[in-house]
Coordinates of C-alpha atoms and ligand atoms in Angstrom, one line a residue:
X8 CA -38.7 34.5 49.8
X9 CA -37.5 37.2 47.5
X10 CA -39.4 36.3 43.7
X11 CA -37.3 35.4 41.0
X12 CA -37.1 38.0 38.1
X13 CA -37.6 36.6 34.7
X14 CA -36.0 37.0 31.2
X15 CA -38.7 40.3 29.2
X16 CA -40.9 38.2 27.6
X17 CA -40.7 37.2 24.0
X18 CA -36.7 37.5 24.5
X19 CA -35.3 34.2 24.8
X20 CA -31.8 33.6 26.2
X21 CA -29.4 30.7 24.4
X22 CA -28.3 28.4 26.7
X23 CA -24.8 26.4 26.1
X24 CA -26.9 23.6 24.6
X25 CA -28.5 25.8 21.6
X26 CA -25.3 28.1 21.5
X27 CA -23.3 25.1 19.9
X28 CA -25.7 25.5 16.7
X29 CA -25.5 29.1 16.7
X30 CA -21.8 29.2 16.7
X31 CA -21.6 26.7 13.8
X32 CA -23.9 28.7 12.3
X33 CA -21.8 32.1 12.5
X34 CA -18.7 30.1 11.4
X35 CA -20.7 28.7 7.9
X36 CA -21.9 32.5 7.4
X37 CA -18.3 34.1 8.1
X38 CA -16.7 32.0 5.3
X39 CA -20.0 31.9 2.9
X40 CA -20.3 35.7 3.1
X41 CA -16.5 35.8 2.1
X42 CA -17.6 33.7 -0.4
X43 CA -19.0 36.4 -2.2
X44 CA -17.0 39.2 -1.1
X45 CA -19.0 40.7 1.4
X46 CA -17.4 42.9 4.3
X47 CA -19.4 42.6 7.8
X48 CA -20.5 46.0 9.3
X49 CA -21.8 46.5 12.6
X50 CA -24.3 49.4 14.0
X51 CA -25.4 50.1 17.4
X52 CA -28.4 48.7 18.5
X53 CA -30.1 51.9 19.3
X54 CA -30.4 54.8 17.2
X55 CA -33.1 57.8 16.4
X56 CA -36.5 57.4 16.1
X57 CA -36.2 59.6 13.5
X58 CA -34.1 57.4 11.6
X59 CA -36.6 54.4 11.2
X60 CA -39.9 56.5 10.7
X61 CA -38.1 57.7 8.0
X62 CA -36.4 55.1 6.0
X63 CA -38.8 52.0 7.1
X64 CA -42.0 54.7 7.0
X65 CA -45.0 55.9 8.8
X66 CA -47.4 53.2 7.8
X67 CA -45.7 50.3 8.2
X68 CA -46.5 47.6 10.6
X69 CA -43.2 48.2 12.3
X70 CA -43.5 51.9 12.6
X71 CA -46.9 51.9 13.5
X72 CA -46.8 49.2 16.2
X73 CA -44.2 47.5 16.8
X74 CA -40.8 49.4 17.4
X75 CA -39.4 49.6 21.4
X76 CA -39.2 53.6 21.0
X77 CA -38.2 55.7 24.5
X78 CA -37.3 58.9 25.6
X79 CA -33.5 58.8 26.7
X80 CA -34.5 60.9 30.6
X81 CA -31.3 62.5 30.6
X82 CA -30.9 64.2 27.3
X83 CA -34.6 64.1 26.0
X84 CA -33.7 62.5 22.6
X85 CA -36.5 60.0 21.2
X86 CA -34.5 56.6 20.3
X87 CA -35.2 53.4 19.1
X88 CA -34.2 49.6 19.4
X89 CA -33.6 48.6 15.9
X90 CA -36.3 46.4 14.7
X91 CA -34.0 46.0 11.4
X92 CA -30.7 46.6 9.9
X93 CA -31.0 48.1 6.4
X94 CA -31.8 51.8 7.5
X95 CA -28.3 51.7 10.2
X96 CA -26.4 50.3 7.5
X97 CA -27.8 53.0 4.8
X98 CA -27.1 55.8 7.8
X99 CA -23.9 54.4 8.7
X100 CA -22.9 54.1 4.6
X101 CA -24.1 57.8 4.8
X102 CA -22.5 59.2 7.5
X103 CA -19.0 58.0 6.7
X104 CA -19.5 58.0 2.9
X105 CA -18.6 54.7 2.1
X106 CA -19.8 54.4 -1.4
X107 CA -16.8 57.4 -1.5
X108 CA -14.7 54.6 -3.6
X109 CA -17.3 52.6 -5.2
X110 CA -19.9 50.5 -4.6
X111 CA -19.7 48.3 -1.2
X112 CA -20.9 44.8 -0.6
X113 CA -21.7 44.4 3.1
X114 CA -22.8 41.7 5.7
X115 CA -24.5 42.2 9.0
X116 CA -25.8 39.7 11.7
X117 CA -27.5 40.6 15.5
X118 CA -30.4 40.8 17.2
X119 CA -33.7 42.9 15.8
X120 CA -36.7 44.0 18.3
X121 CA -40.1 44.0 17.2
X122 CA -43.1 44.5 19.7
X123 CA -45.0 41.9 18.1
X124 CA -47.0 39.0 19.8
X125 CA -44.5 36.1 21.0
X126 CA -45.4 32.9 19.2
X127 CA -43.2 30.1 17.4
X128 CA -41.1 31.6 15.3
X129 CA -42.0 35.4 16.5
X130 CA -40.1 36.7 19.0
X131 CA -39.8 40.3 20.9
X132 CA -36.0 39.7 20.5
X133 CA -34.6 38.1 17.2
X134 CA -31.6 38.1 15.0
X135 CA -31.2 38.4 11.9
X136 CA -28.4 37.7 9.2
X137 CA -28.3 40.1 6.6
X138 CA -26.3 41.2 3.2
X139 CA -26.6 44.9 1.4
X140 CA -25.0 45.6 -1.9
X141 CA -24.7 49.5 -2.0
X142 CA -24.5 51.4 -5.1
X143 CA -25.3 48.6 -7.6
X144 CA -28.2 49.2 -9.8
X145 CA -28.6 45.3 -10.9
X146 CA -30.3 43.1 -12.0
X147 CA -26.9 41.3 -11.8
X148 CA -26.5 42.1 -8.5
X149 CA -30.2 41.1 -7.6
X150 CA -29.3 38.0 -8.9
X151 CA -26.0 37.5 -6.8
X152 CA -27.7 38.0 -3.6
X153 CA -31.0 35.3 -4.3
X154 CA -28.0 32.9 -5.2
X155 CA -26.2 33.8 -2.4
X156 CA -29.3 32.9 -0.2
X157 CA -29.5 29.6 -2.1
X158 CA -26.0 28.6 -1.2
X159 CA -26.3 29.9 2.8
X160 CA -29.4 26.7 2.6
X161 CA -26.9 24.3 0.7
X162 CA -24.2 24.9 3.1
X163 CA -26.5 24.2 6.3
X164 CA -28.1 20.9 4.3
X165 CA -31.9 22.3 4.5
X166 CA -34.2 21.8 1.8
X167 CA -37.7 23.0 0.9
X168 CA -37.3 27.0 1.2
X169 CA -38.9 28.1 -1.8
X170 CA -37.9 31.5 -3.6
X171 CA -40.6 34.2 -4.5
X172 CA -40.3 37.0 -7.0
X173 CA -42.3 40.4 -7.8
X174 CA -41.1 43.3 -9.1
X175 CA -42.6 46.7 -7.2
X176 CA -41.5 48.5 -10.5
X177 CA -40.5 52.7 -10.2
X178 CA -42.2 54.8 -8.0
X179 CA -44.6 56.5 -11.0
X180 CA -45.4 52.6 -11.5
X181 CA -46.5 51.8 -8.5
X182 CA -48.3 54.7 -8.1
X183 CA -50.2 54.1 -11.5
X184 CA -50.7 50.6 -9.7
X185 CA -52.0 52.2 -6.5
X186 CA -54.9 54.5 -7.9
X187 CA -56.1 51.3 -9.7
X188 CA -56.1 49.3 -6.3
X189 CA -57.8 51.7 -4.6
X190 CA -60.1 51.9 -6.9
X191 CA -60.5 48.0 -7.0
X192 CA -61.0 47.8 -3.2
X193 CA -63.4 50.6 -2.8
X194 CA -65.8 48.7 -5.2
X195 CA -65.3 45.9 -2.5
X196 CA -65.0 48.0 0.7
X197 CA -68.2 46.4 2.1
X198 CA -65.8 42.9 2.2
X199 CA -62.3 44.5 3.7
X200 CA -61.6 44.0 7.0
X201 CA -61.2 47.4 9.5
X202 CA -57.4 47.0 9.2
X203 CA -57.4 46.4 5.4
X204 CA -59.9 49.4 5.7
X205 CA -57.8 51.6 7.0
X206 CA -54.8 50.4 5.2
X207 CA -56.5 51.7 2.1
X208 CA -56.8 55.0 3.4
X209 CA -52.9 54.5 4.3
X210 CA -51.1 52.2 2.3
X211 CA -53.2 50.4 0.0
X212 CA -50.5 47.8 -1.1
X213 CA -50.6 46.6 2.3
X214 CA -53.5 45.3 1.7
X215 CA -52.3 42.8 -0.4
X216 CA -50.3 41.2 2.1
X217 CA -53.3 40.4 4.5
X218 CA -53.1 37.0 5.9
X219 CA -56.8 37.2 6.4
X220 CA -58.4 34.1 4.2
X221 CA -61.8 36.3 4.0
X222 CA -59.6 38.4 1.8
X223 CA -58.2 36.2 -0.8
X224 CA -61.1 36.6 -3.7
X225 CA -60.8 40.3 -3.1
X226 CA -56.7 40.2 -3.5
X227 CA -56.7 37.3 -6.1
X228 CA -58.6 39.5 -8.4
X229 CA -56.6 43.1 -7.6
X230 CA -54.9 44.3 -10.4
X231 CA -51.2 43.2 -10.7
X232 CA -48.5 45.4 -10.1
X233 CA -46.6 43.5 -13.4
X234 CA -49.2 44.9 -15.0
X235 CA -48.3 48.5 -14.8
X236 CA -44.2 48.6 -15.2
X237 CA -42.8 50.2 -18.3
X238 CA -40.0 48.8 -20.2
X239 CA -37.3 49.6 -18.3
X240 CA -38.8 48.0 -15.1
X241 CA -39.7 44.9 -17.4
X242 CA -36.0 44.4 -18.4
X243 CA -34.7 44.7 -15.0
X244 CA -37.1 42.1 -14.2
X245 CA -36.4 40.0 -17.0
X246 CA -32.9 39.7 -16.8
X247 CA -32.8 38.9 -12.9
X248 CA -35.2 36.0 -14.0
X249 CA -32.7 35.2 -17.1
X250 CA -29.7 35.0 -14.9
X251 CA -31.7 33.0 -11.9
X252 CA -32.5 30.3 -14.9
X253 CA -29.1 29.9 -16.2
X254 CA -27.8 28.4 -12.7
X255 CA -31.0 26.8 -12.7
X256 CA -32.9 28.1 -9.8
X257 CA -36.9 27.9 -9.3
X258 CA -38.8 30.2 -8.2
X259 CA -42.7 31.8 -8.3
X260 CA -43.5 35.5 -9.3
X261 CA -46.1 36.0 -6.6
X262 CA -48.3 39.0 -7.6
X263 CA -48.9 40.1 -4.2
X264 CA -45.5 39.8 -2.7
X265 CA -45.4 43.4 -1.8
X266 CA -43.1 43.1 1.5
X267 CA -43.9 45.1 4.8
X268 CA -41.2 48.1 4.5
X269 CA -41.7 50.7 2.3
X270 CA -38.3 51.5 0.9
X271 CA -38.5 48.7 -2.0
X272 CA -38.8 49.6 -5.4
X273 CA -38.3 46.8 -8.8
X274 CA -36.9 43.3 -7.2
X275 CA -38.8 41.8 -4.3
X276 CA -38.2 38.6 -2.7
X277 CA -39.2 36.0 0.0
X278 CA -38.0 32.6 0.6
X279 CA -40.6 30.5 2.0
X280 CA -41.1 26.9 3.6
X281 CA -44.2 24.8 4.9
X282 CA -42.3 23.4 7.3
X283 CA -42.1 25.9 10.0
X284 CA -46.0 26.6 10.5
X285 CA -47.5 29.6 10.2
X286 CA -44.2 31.5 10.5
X287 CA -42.7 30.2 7.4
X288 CA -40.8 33.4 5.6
X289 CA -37.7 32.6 6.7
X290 CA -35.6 35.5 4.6
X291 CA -36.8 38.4 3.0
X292 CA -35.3 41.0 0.6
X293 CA -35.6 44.0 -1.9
X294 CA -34.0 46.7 -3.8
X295 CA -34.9 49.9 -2.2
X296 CA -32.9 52.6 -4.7
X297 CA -35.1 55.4 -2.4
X298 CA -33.4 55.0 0.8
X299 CA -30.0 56.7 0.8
X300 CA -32.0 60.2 -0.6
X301 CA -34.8 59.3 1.3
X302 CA -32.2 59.4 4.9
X303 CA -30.7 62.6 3.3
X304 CA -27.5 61.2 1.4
X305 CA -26.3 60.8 -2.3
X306 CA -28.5 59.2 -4.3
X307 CA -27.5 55.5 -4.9
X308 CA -29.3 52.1 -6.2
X309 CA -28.6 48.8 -3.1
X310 CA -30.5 46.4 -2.7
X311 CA -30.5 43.3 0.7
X312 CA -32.0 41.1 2.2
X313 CA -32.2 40.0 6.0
X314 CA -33.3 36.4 7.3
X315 CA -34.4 35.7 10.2
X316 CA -31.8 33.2 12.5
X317 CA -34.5 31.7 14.6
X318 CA -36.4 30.8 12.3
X319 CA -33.2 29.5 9.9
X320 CA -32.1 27.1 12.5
X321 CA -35.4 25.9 13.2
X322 CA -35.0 24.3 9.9
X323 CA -31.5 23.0 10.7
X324 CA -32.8 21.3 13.2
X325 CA -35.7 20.2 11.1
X326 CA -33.3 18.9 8.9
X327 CA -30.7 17.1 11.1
X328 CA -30.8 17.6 14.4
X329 CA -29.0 18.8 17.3
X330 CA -25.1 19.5 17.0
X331 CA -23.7 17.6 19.6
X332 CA -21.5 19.3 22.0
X333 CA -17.7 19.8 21.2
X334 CA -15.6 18.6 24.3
X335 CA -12.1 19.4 25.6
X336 CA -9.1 18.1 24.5
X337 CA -7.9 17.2 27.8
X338 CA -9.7 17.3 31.3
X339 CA -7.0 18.5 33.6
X340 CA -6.8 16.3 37.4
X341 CA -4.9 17.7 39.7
X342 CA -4.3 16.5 43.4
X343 CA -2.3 18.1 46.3
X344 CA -1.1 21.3 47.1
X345 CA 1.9 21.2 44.9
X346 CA -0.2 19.6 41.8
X347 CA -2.6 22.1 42.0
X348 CA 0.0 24.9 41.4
X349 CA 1.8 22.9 39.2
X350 CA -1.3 22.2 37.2
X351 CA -1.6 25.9 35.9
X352 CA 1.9 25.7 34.4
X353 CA 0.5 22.4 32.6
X354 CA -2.8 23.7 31.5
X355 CA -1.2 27.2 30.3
X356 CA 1.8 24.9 28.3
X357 CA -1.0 22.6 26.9
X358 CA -3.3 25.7 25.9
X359 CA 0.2 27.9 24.0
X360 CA 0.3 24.4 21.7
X361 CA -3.4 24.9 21.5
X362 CA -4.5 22.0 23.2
X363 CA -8.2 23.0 24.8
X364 CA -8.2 21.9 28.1
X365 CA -10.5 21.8 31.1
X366 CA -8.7 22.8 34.4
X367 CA -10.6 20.8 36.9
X368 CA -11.4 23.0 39.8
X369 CA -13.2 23.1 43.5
X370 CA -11.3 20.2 44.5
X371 CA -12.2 16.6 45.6
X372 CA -10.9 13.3 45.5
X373 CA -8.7 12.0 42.3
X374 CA -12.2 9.5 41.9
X375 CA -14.5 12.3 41.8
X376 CA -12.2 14.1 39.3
X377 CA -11.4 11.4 37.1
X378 CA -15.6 10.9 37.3
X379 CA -15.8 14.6 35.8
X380 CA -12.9 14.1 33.0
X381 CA -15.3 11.2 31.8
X382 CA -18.5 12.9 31.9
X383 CA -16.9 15.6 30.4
X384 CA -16.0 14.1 26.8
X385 CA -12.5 15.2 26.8
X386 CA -10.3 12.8 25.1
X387 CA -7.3 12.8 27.4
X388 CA -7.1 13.2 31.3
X389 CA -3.9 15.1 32.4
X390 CA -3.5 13.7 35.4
X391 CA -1.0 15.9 38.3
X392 CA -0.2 14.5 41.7
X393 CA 2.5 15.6 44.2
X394 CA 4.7 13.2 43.0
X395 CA 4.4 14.3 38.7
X396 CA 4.9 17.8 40.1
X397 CA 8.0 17.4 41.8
X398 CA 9.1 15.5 38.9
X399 CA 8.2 18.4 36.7
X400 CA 6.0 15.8 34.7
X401 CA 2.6 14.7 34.0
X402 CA 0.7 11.6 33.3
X403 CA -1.7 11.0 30.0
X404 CA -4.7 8.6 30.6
X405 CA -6.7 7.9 27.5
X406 CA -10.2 7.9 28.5
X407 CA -12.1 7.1 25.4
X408 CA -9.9 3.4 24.6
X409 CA -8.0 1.0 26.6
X410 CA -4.5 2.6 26.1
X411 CA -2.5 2.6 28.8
X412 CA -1.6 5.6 31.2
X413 CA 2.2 7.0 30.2
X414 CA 4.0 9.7 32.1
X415 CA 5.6 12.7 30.2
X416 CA 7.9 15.3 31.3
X417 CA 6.6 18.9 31.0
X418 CA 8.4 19.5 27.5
X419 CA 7.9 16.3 26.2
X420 CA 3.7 16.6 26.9
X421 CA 2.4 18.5 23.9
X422 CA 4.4 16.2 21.4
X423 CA 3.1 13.2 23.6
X424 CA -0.1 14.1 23.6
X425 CA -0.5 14.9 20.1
X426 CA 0.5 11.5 19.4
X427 CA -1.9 10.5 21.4
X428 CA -5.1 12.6 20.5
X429 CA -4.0 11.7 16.7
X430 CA -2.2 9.6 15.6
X431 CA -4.0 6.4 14.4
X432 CA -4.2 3.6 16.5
X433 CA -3.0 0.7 14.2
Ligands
ATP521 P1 -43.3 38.6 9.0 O1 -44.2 38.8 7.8 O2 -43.1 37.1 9.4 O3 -43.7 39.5 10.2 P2 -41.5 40.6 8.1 O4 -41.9 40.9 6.7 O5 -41.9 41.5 9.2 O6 -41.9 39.1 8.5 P3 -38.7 41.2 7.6 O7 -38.8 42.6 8.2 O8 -38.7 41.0 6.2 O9 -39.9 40.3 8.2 O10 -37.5 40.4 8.3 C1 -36.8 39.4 7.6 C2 -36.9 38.1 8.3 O11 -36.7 38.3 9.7 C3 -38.3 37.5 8.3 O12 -38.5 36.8 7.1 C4 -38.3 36.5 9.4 O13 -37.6 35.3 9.1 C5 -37.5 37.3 10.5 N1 -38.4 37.9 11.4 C6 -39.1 39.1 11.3 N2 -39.7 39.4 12.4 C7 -39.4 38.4 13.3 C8 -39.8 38.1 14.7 N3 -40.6 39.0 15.3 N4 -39.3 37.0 15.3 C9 -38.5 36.1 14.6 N5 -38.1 36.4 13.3 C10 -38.6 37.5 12.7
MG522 MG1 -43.4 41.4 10.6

């Protein structure tokens, strides 16, 4: 027998079951990122290497081990899945120079790759929903985009995600911060792991963000980067936290939320739940005013954040279950070899007064069809035999009540029908 091939692991397809959530999901983010006045962009899937070692960095867990980079044979270039969004978006902002007339809010949502062990919640394929605001130097617009993630869990009914807050401060800041950490974790180097090790060779705020629990004295005692902004860093800080109490949102400044990309400068933010296991940042996001200079364009303040889908419906699930299945309108019988022409011109007539309708096809008895049309959830059978098609006509069976079967002609289906489907039955 010839073997079956499988799906890549750690790249899950979504089967018609699970697709039903994910398409109620796109439809609450369409109208919720229109909410705010974000326009959706959308990049290719692959682009340069070059692109990602530069904007996300060289250190970085994603550069270093976990992006699906290959040589394209025929033309030699070095290209790369895109484990994340924010470096296309600043490329493609770049390259057609959208900030030309102003600032831009943007939306983006697709799958991510990341060569990372698969697990719950961790996947070699994932998607992500994301939101950049390009060319705003905040804190106001900081503050739009944490509310904005606040609403997004209103609007799917989950509760629990908690918001965290750092500031990273301006790049002489951090740096100030960074000679200070180093210096803290050589006087512990004996304790550090060999990855924390070599991060502090590398990228000593890394360290921070170990999940080793060996680690936690060392980090709980590391000098905060809060510690080191100057004023102007302060006040940004400040007034994202005054606007965020005004509508009355919680949230934890978390000393060592440093985030795993290292285009972020000032605002830093994760949203967090216990109820997903170990996986449990479910969106994270930063100001990164670097990144457009850094990828060679005009310099220009944005800030985003991306959350991961996977792990976003995993709570919608969590927090009421499955969405059932939307059926048909109408399950279309058809019987004879005149009925079965005739039943195109009925399903086409039914579909142009937007009926949705489910043309029953291969065949088989009226029984076995009519067994279909109630397995199938639709409202109304359609039902066409030789004799409805000669009459230019159909016949309505309600298969959800007791009302009786009536027969329409052609013209006079639709407005039959939609008494049917809706009016009340009183
Ligand atoms: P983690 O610490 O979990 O690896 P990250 O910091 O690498 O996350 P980001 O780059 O900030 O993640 O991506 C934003 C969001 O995308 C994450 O908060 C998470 O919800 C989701 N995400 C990231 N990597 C994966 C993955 N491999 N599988 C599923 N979701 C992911
Ligand atoms: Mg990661």
């Amino acid at each position: 027998m010839t073997q079956t091939i499988q799906a890549v692991r750690g790249m899950n397809d979504i089967l018609p079951d699970d697709a039903a959530l994910w398409e109620r999901l796109e439809e609450v983010v369409r109208s919720w990122a229109h909410a705010y006045g974000y326009r959706n962009i959308r990049t290719p899937l692959l682009e340069h290497t070059a692109l990602f070692r530069r904007a996300i960095g060289e250190t970085t867990d994603i550069v270093e081990k976990e992006m699906y980079s290959f040589v394209d044979e025929l033309n030699g270039e070095s290209l790369t899945l895109r484990p994340e969004a924010t470096a296309s978006t600043v490329r493609a902002a770049v390259e057609h120079s959208l900030l030309h007339h102003g600032p831009q809010r943007l939306w983006y949502a697709g799958p991510m790759f990341r060569h990372e062990r698969p697990q719950k919640g961790r996947y070699r394929q994932f998607h992500q929903i994301g939101a950049e605001a390009l060319g705003f130097p905040g804190p106001d617009v900081d503050a739009e985009l944490i509310l904005m993630c606040a609403r997004l869990w209103d609007d799917l009914g989950i509760e629990g995600v908690r918001l965290q807050l750092n500031s990273l401060g301006a790049p002489a800041e951090r740096r100030a911060h960074r000679a200070a950490l180093v210096a803290h974790l050589e006087r512990h180097a004996d304790d550090l792991d060999a990855d924390s090790r070599r991060r502090l060779a590398t990228n000593p705020l890394r360290v921070l963000d170990s999940k080793n629990p060996a680690l936690r004295p060392i980090i709980a005692t590391a000098p905060k980067l809060l510690d080191h902004l100057g004023a102007e860093s302060l006040r940004h800080f400040e007034g994202l936290q005054a606007i965020l109490q005004d509508a009355g949102l919680p949230f934890e400044i978390d000393h060592h939320l440093v985030r795993g990309l290292d285009y972020y400068n000032l605002t830093v933010f994760e949203w967090v739940t216990d109820r997903l296991g170990a996986q449990g940042t479910v969106c994270g996001g930063g100001r990164y005013d670097g990144l457009f200079e850094q990828i060679g364009g005009k310099p220009a303040p944005a800030i985003g954040f991306a959350l991961g889908v996977e792990r976003l419906l995993a709570l919608v699930l969590d927090a009421g279950g499955p969405v059932p299945p939307t059926p048909q309108d109408v399950y279309l019988v058809h019987q004879g070899d005149a009925a079965d022409r005739f039943a195109f011109v009925v399903a086409e007539r039914l579909r142009d007064h937007g009926f949705s309708v489910a043309h029953h096809c291969g065949g088989g008895s009226f029984k076995a069809q009519m067994r279909r049309a109630n397995a199938s959830g639709a409202q109304m059978a359609v039902i066409v035999g030789d004799d409805e098609a000669a009459a230019g006509a159909a016949s309505v069976k309600p298969l959800r009540d007791e009302r009786p079967q009536v027969r329409l002609p052609l013209d006079a289906l639709p407005d039959g029908l939609s008494q049917l489907l809706y009016a009340d039955d009183s």
